[in-house]
Short mmCIF file of C-alpha atoms (C1' of nucleotides) in Angstrom, two decimals:
data_model
loop_
_atom_site.label_atom_id
_atom_site.label_comp_id
_atom_site.label_asym_id
_atom_site.label_seq_id
_atom_site.Cartn_x
_atom_site.Cartn_y
_atom_site.Cartn_z
CA MET F 28 -48.06 38.97 8.02
CA LYS F 29 -51.21 41.02 8.66
CA LYS F 30 -53.12 38.08 9.47
CA THR F 31 -50.65 37.40 11.98
CA ILE F 32 -50.62 40.92 13.71
CA VAL F 33 -54.44 41.02 13.43
CA VAL F 34 -54.46 36.87 15.27
CA PHE F 35 -51.80 38.07 17.84
CA SER F 36 -53.76 40.94 19.00
CA LEU F 37 -56.86 38.81 19.16
CA LEU F 38 -55.00 36.96 21.40
CA ILE F 39 -53.09 39.64 23.39
CA LEU F 40 -57.10 41.28 24.11
CA ALA F 41 -58.38 37.61 25.13
CA LEU F 42 -55.40 36.94 27.41
CA LEU F 43 -55.94 40.31 29.15
CA PHE F 44 -59.81 39.78 29.43
CA LEU F 45 -58.68 36.03 30.96
CA PHE F 46 -56.92 37.60 33.37
CA GLN F 47 -58.79 40.38 34.29
CA LEU F 48 -61.81 37.91 34.80
CA SER F 49 -59.55 35.65 37.22
CA THR F 50 -58.24 38.27 39.47
CA TYR F 51 -61.91 39.20 39.40
CA ALA F 52 -63.17 35.54 40.47
CA PHE F 53 -60.10 35.58 43.14
CA ILE F 54 -61.66 38.40 44.65
CA SER F 55 -65.60 38.00 44.27
CA SER F 56 -65.49 34.24 44.42
CA ASN F 57 -68.74 33.78 42.03
CA LEU F 58 -67.33 32.38 39.45
CA ASN F 59 -65.47 29.18 39.22
CA ILE F 60 -61.45 29.14 39.58
CA GLU F 61 -60.96 26.20 37.38
CA ILE F 62 -62.97 27.52 34.18
CA ILE F 63 -60.61 30.46 33.98
CA ILE F 64 -58.17 28.08 34.30
CA ALA F 65 -59.28 26.17 31.60
CA ALA F 66 -60.04 28.69 29.35
CA ILE F 67 -56.47 30.08 29.63
CA ALA F 68 -55.48 26.36 29.16
CA ILE F 69 -57.51 26.51 25.96
CA VAL F 70 -56.02 29.47 24.82
CA PHE F 71 -52.45 28.79 24.81
CA PHE F 72 -53.05 25.50 23.45
CA PHE F 73 -54.12 27.27 20.05
CA VAL F 74 -51.11 29.96 20.69
CA GLY F 75 -48.78 26.91 21.23
CA ILE F 76 -50.18 25.23 17.75
CA TYR F 77 -49.96 28.45 15.59
CA ILE F 78 -46.44 29.35 16.50
CA ASN F 79 -45.55 25.82 15.97
CA LYS F 80 -46.97 25.88 12.27
CA LYS F 81 -45.94 29.37 11.44
CA SER F 82 -42.46 29.29 12.92
CA LEU F 83 -41.48 26.29 13.48
CA HIS F 84 -42.61 24.50 10.52
CA THR F 85 -42.84 26.64 7.29
CA PRO F 86 -40.02 26.09 4.94
CA THR F 87 -38.64 22.48 5.00
CA VAL F 88 -39.49 21.82 1.30
CA SER F 89 -37.81 18.39 1.56
CA SER F 90 -34.22 18.22 -0.24
CA LEU F 91 -33.17 15.05 2.05
CA GLU F 92 -29.24 14.91 3.13
CA ILE F 93 -26.83 13.05 1.53
CA ASN F 94 -25.88 9.67 2.79
CA TYR F 95 -22.48 9.79 3.12
CA ASN F 96 -21.65 6.75 4.88
CA LYS F 97 -23.04 5.29 1.87
CA ILE F 98 -20.57 6.72 -0.33
CA LYS F 99 -17.58 4.90 1.82
CA GLU F 100 -19.50 1.76 1.71
CA LEU F 101 -20.03 2.06 -2.17
CA ASP F 102 -15.88 2.74 -1.82
CA LEU F 103 -16.21 5.85 -4.34
CA THR F 104 -13.22 7.92 -4.46
CA ASN F 105 -13.36 12.03 -4.67
CA ARG F 106 -13.05 12.37 -8.05
CA GLU F 107 -15.21 9.51 -8.76
CA TYR F 108 -17.68 11.26 -7.02
CA GLU F 109 -17.38 14.36 -8.24
CA VAL F 110 -17.51 12.80 -11.81
CA LEU F 111 -21.01 10.89 -10.76
CA LYS F 112 -22.49 14.35 -9.64
CA LYS F 113 -21.33 16.07 -13.07
CA ILE F 114 -23.12 12.82 -14.52
CA SER F 115 -26.32 13.83 -12.61
CA GLU F 116 -26.35 17.12 -14.09
CA GLY F 117 -26.49 16.00 -17.60
CA LEU F 118 -23.26 16.63 -18.90
CA SER F 119 -21.04 14.90 -21.07
CA ASN F 120 -17.45 13.34 -20.92
CA LYS F 121 -16.15 16.16 -23.04
CA GLU F 122 -17.88 18.92 -20.87
CA ILE F 123 -17.09 17.17 -17.35
CA ALA F 124 -13.44 17.12 -18.67
CA ALA F 125 -13.58 20.68 -19.18
CA ALA F 126 -15.14 21.25 -16.17
CA LEU F 127 -12.51 19.40 -13.88
CA PHE F 128 -10.07 20.72 -16.02
CA LEU F 129 -8.76 16.80 -17.13
CA SER F 130 -8.61 14.36 -20.54
CA GLU F 131 -11.70 12.94 -21.87
CA SER F 132 -9.60 9.58 -21.26
CA THR F 133 -9.55 10.48 -17.79
CA ILE F 134 -13.44 10.69 -17.10
CA LYS F 135 -14.03 7.79 -19.22
CA THR F 136 -11.87 5.97 -16.22
CA HIS F 137 -13.36 7.39 -13.94
CA VAL F 138 -17.01 6.74 -15.59
CA SER F 139 -15.97 3.13 -16.01
CA ASN F 140 -14.97 2.20 -12.39
CA LEU F 141 -17.86 4.18 -10.91
CA LEU F 142 -20.35 2.28 -13.13
CA VAL F 143 -18.50 -1.08 -12.32
CA LYS F 144 -18.77 0.03 -7.92
CA LEU F 145 -22.55 1.05 -8.74
CA ASN F 146 -23.21 -2.24 -10.44
CA ALA F 147 -24.59 0.20 -13.44
CA LYS F 148 -24.48 -0.42 -16.95
CA ARG F 149 -25.22 3.02 -18.59
CA ARG F 150 -24.44 6.62 -17.20
CA THR F 151 -28.46 6.92 -16.64
CA GLN F 152 -28.91 4.02 -14.44
CA ALA F 153 -25.61 5.18 -12.52
CA VAL F 154 -27.54 8.60 -11.59
CA GLN F 155 -30.81 6.56 -11.09
CA ILE F 156 -29.00 3.88 -8.52
CA ALA F 157 -27.21 7.10 -6.87
CA MET F 158 -30.43 8.75 -6.39
CA SER F 159 -31.75 5.41 -4.88
CA PHE F 160 -29.03 5.73 -2.38
CA GLN F 161 -29.77 8.89 -1.60
CA ILE F 162 -25.71 9.77 -2.35
CA ILE F 163 -26.63 12.93 -4.98
CA MET Q 28 -45.22 5.74 20.49
CA LYS Q 29 -43.18 4.57 23.99
CA LYS Q 30 -42.00 7.84 23.69
CA THR Q 31 -45.54 9.43 23.26
CA ILE Q 32 -47.20 7.58 26.19
CA VAL Q 33 -44.48 9.12 28.80
CA VAL Q 34 -44.72 12.30 27.39
CA PHE Q 35 -48.43 12.20 27.95
CA SER Q 36 -48.26 10.67 31.13
CA LEU Q 37 -45.73 12.86 32.40
CA LEU Q 38 -47.84 15.49 31.42
CA ILE Q 39 -51.27 14.18 32.82
CA LEU Q 40 -49.18 14.03 35.74
CA ALA Q 41 -47.91 18.22 35.80
CA LEU Q 42 -51.36 19.11 35.16
CA LEU Q 43 -53.06 16.93 38.02
CA PHE Q 44 -50.54 18.86 40.29
CA LEU Q 45 -50.58 22.47 38.71
CA PHE Q 46 -55.01 21.95 39.30
CA GLN Q 47 -54.45 20.31 43.55
CA LEU Q 48 -51.86 23.93 43.63
CA SER Q 49 -54.27 26.21 42.32
CA THR Q 50 -57.50 24.68 44.34
CA TYR Q 51 -54.67 24.85 47.70
CA ALA Q 52 -53.93 28.68 46.18
CA PHE Q 53 -57.59 29.34 46.37
CA ILE Q 54 -58.29 27.88 49.58
CA SER Q 55 -55.20 29.08 51.44
CA SER Q 56 -54.67 32.46 49.47
CA ASN Q 57 -51.24 32.39 50.24
CA LEU Q 58 -49.73 31.38 46.51
CA ASN Q 59 -50.11 34.23 43.91
CA ILE Q 60 -52.77 32.78 41.41
CA GLU Q 61 -51.25 34.76 38.29
CA ILE Q 62 -48.38 32.42 38.35
CA ILE Q 63 -50.49 29.15 38.52
CA ILE Q 64 -52.08 30.51 35.62
CA ALA Q 65 -49.02 31.36 34.15
CA ALA Q 66 -47.45 27.47 34.64
CA ILE Q 67 -50.76 26.51 33.42
CA ALA Q 68 -50.47 28.35 30.51
CA ILE Q 69 -46.88 27.53 29.30
CA VAL Q 70 -47.79 24.03 29.88
CA PHE Q 71 -50.79 24.26 28.01
CA PHE Q 72 -48.24 26.48 25.31
CA PHE Q 73 -45.95 23.15 24.80
CA VAL Q 74 -49.08 20.62 24.55
CA GLY Q 75 -50.13 22.78 21.52
CA ILE Q 76 -46.84 22.96 20.29
CA TYR Q 77 -45.90 18.82 21.07
CA ILE Q 78 -49.22 18.12 19.62
CA ASN Q 79 -49.04 20.06 16.10
CA LYS Q 80 -45.63 18.34 15.77
CA LYS Q 81 -46.85 14.95 16.26
CA SER Q 82 -50.09 15.01 14.53
CA LEU Q 83 -50.78 17.39 11.91
CA HIS Q 84 -47.33 17.70 10.71
CA THR Q 85 -45.85 13.44 10.67
CA PRO Q 86 -45.39 12.33 7.44
CA THR Q 87 -45.25 14.63 4.05
CA VAL Q 88 -41.48 13.16 3.31
CA SER Q 89 -41.39 15.18 0.30
CA SER Q 90 -42.25 13.53 -3.35
CA LEU Q 91 -43.55 16.05 -5.22
CA GLU Q 92 -46.53 16.20 -7.60
CA ILE Q 93 -46.29 16.00 -11.68
CA ASN Q 94 -46.59 18.72 -13.23
CA TYR Q 95 -49.20 17.99 -15.67
CA ASN Q 96 -49.12 21.54 -17.21
CA LYS Q 97 -45.98 21.68 -18.15
CA ILE Q 98 -46.12 18.67 -19.80
CA LYS Q 99 -48.90 19.91 -22.07
CA GLU Q 100 -46.95 23.04 -22.29
CA LEU Q 101 -43.34 21.41 -23.80
CA ASP Q 102 -45.72 19.59 -25.91
CA LEU Q 103 -44.62 16.10 -25.04
CA THR Q 104 -46.93 13.18 -26.79
CA ASN Q 105 -47.97 10.27 -24.78
CA ARG Q 106 -45.50 7.64 -26.26
CA GLU Q 107 -42.63 10.80 -25.35
CA TYR Q 108 -43.14 10.93 -22.04
CA GLU Q 109 -43.09 7.05 -21.79
CA VAL Q 110 -39.80 7.20 -23.30
CA LEU Q 111 -38.57 10.15 -20.93
CA LYS Q 112 -39.72 7.90 -17.79
CA LYS Q 113 -38.24 4.79 -18.91
CA ILE Q 114 -34.94 6.93 -19.81
CA SER Q 115 -34.97 8.42 -16.39
CA GLU Q 116 -34.72 4.68 -15.31
CA GLY Q 117 -31.56 4.59 -16.76
CA LEU Q 118 -32.93 1.71 -19.32
CA SER Q 119 -30.96 1.89 -22.58
CA ASN Q 120 -33.39 2.39 -26.01
CA LYS Q 121 -32.93 -1.50 -26.69
CA GLU Q 122 -34.33 -2.00 -23.10
CA ILE Q 123 -37.22 0.77 -23.53
CA ALA Q 124 -37.98 -0.96 -26.73
CA ALA Q 125 -38.30 -4.35 -25.33
CA ALA Q 126 -40.48 -2.87 -22.22
CA LEU Q 127 -42.92 -1.41 -24.74
CA PHE Q 128 -42.67 -3.52 -27.50
CA LEU Q 129 -41.22 -1.48 -30.01
CA SER Q 130 -38.52 -1.30 -32.37
CA GLU Q 131 -34.79 0.08 -31.42
CA SER Q 132 -35.41 2.41 -34.39
CA THR Q 133 -38.89 3.70 -33.07
CA ILE Q 134 -37.46 4.81 -29.55
CA LYS Q 135 -34.74 6.52 -30.94
CA THR Q 136 -37.10 8.80 -32.96
CA HIS Q 137 -38.88 9.56 -29.89
CA VAL Q 138 -35.95 10.54 -27.77
CA SER Q 139 -34.61 12.71 -30.84
CA ASN Q 140 -37.79 14.71 -30.62
CA LEU Q 141 -37.81 14.34 -26.77
CA LEU Q 142 -34.19 15.93 -26.81
CA VAL Q 143 -35.54 18.53 -28.95
CA LYS Q 144 -38.59 19.40 -26.90
CA LEU Q 145 -36.72 19.89 -23.91
CA ASN Q 146 -33.95 21.52 -25.29
CA ALA Q 147 -31.19 18.79 -24.12
CA LYS Q 148 -28.47 17.36 -26.15
CA ARG Q 149 -28.10 14.49 -24.16
CA ARG Q 150 -30.83 12.09 -22.62
CA THR Q 151 -29.12 12.41 -19.12
CA GLN Q 152 -29.67 15.99 -19.79
CA ALA Q 153 -32.97 15.49 -20.56
CA VAL Q 154 -33.92 13.69 -17.43
CA GLN Q 155 -31.78 16.66 -15.31
CA ILE Q 156 -34.27 19.11 -17.10
CA ALA Q 157 -37.48 17.27 -16.96
CA MET Q 158 -36.89 16.76 -13.02
CA SER Q 159 -35.99 20.20 -12.61
CA PHE Q 160 -39.74 20.97 -14.38
CA GLN Q 161 -40.94 18.30 -12.05
CA ILE Q 162 -42.26 16.33 -15.05
CA ILE Q 163 -40.84 12.86 -13.95
"C1'" DA V 3 -61.43 13.40 -50.15
"C1'" DA V 4 -57.22 15.61 -48.23
"C1'" DA V 5 -54.82 17.71 -44.72
"C1'" DT V 6 -52.93 16.72 -40.36
"C1'" DG V 7 -50.34 14.82 -36.04
"C1'" DG V 8 -49.10 11.03 -33.58
"C1'" DG V 9 -47.07 6.77 -34.02
"C1'" DT V 10 -44.52 3.41 -36.30
"C1'" DC V 11 -40.04 1.46 -38.30
"C1'" DA V 12 -35.87 1.61 -41.57
"C1'" DT V 13 -31.22 2.93 -43.58
"C1'" DA V 14 -27.19 5.53 -43.30
"C1'" DC V 15 -24.58 7.99 -40.61
"C1'" DT V 16 -21.66 10.77 -36.84
"C1'" DT V 17 -21.06 10.87 -32.33
"C1'" DA V 18 -21.05 9.75 -27.72
"C1'" DA V 19 -19.93 5.99 -24.53
"C1'" DG V 20 -18.15 2.07 -22.54
"C1'" DT V 21 -14.16 -1.54 -22.41
"C1'" DA V 22 -9.92 -3.68 -22.07
"C1'" DC V 23 -4.98 -3.07 -21.02
"C1'" DC V 24 -1.78 -0.53 -19.79
"C1'" DA V 25 1.25 3.13 -17.68
"C1'" DA V 26 3.35 6.73 -15.15
"C1'" DA V 27 2.65 10.79 -11.76
"C1'" DA V 28 1.00 12.04 -6.94
"C1'" DC V 29 -0.11 11.54 -2.90
"C1'" DG V 30 -0.30 9.38 1.76
"C1'" DC V 31 1.22 6.64 5.18
"C1'" DT V 32 4.65 3.63 8.11
"C1'" DA S 20 12.46 4.86 1.05
"C1'" DG S 21 8.79 1.72 -0.14
"C1'" DC S 22 4.09 0.44 -0.33
"C1'" DG S 23 -0.93 0.60 -1.78
"C1'" DT S 24 -4.09 3.79 -3.44
"C1'" DT S 25 -5.40 7.48 -6.31
"C1'" DT S 26 -5.52 9.93 -10.27
"C1'" DT S 27 -4.11 10.85 -14.36
"C1'" DG S 28 -3.93 9.66 -19.49
"C1'" DG S 29 -2.79 7.16 -23.49
"C1'" DT S 30 -4.41 3.44 -27.47
"C1'" DA S 31 -7.59 0.44 -29.55
"C1'" DC S 32 -11.68 -1.11 -30.01
"C1'" DT S 33 -17.16 -2.18 -29.42
"C1'" DT S 34 -21.27 -0.70 -28.43
"C1'" DA S 35 -25.35 2.77 -27.46
"C1'" DA S 36 -26.43 7.11 -28.57
"C1'" DG S 37 -28.19 10.45 -31.61
"C1'" DT S 38 -29.13 12.74 -36.28
"C1'" DA S 39 -31.30 13.33 -41.19
"C1'" DT S 40 -34.28 11.54 -43.90
"C1'" DG S 41 -37.89 8.69 -45.96
"C1'" DA S 42 -41.99 6.12 -45.71
"C1'" DC S 43 -46.13 4.02 -44.08
"C1'" DC S 44 -50.85 3.24 -40.99
"C1'" DC S 45 -54.15 5.24 -38.59
"C1'" DA S 46 -57.37 8.34 -36.39
"C1'" DT S 47 -59.20 13.14 -36.52
"C1'" DT S 48 -60.16 17.33 -38.09
"C1'" DT S 49 -60.86 20.68 -42.34
#
DNA sequence: AAATGGGTCATACTTAAGTACCAAAACGCT
DNA sequence: AGCGTTTTGGTACTTAAGTATGACCCATTT
């Protein structure tokens, strides 16, 4: 943050200097106006780069969006998708049942249907496939 | 790419226009020079932002690096880490055994040790934990 | 030479996961 | 009200996963 303040202070000083110079050049006409304009252009060019780097593109640490169309395409129901997310969190069938207030039998049914729809043989593979489809 | 060409073409036209205007203002003195300079500054400011966005920060589509220090910290051996990666790919113990030319017993041993070291109860949880540590 | 750690494999066992099949309640839709 | 789908749950079974324990080989270290 201190660095930002210093940069902006220097920037303001540079701009003031340039504007003074441009006024001087306009009055006395002994300095080429194009050079002044070019200098201002260059300064603002770098200001644009700096602002963009600082404010517009700071975090954005990935975290890709979920492909909801793919979920529909795979014909996953709400419950199946809920179970899939729990599986990806590393929960057992019993734990998922407890988390969703259901019986383990129900979870097994959902998991079985899930594996068919995702064309997976195991829950670990289902997670892998789901990640490749970006649905979790 | 076509969009880039269009943007740059428009940009060059705008700059030519501004420079012509500045020359006109310099000669006839009926346009305030400060306004011209401000216009150029604004244009170059956005040029800076655009250039920065296009060239300096294009890909970076995530794909975070692996935390090898964490692997050492967890005291995972080479074989255990190999098995962990195979688990995360959704392979069964039998499939991992076939892939690494080992017996299923050996894989089970490695998996068991792996779960202890990662403090996981199941292979799915191990994958989850490994991802949170960014070691896979 | 003995201890150590990594890797391999086996047996025996328990628990979890997954399949197949069925059935009923619940819900949305026409 | 009737239809189809979702959701729920059960039984019975097979297969996979995971644990515990012991054993052997091999390379490195003490």
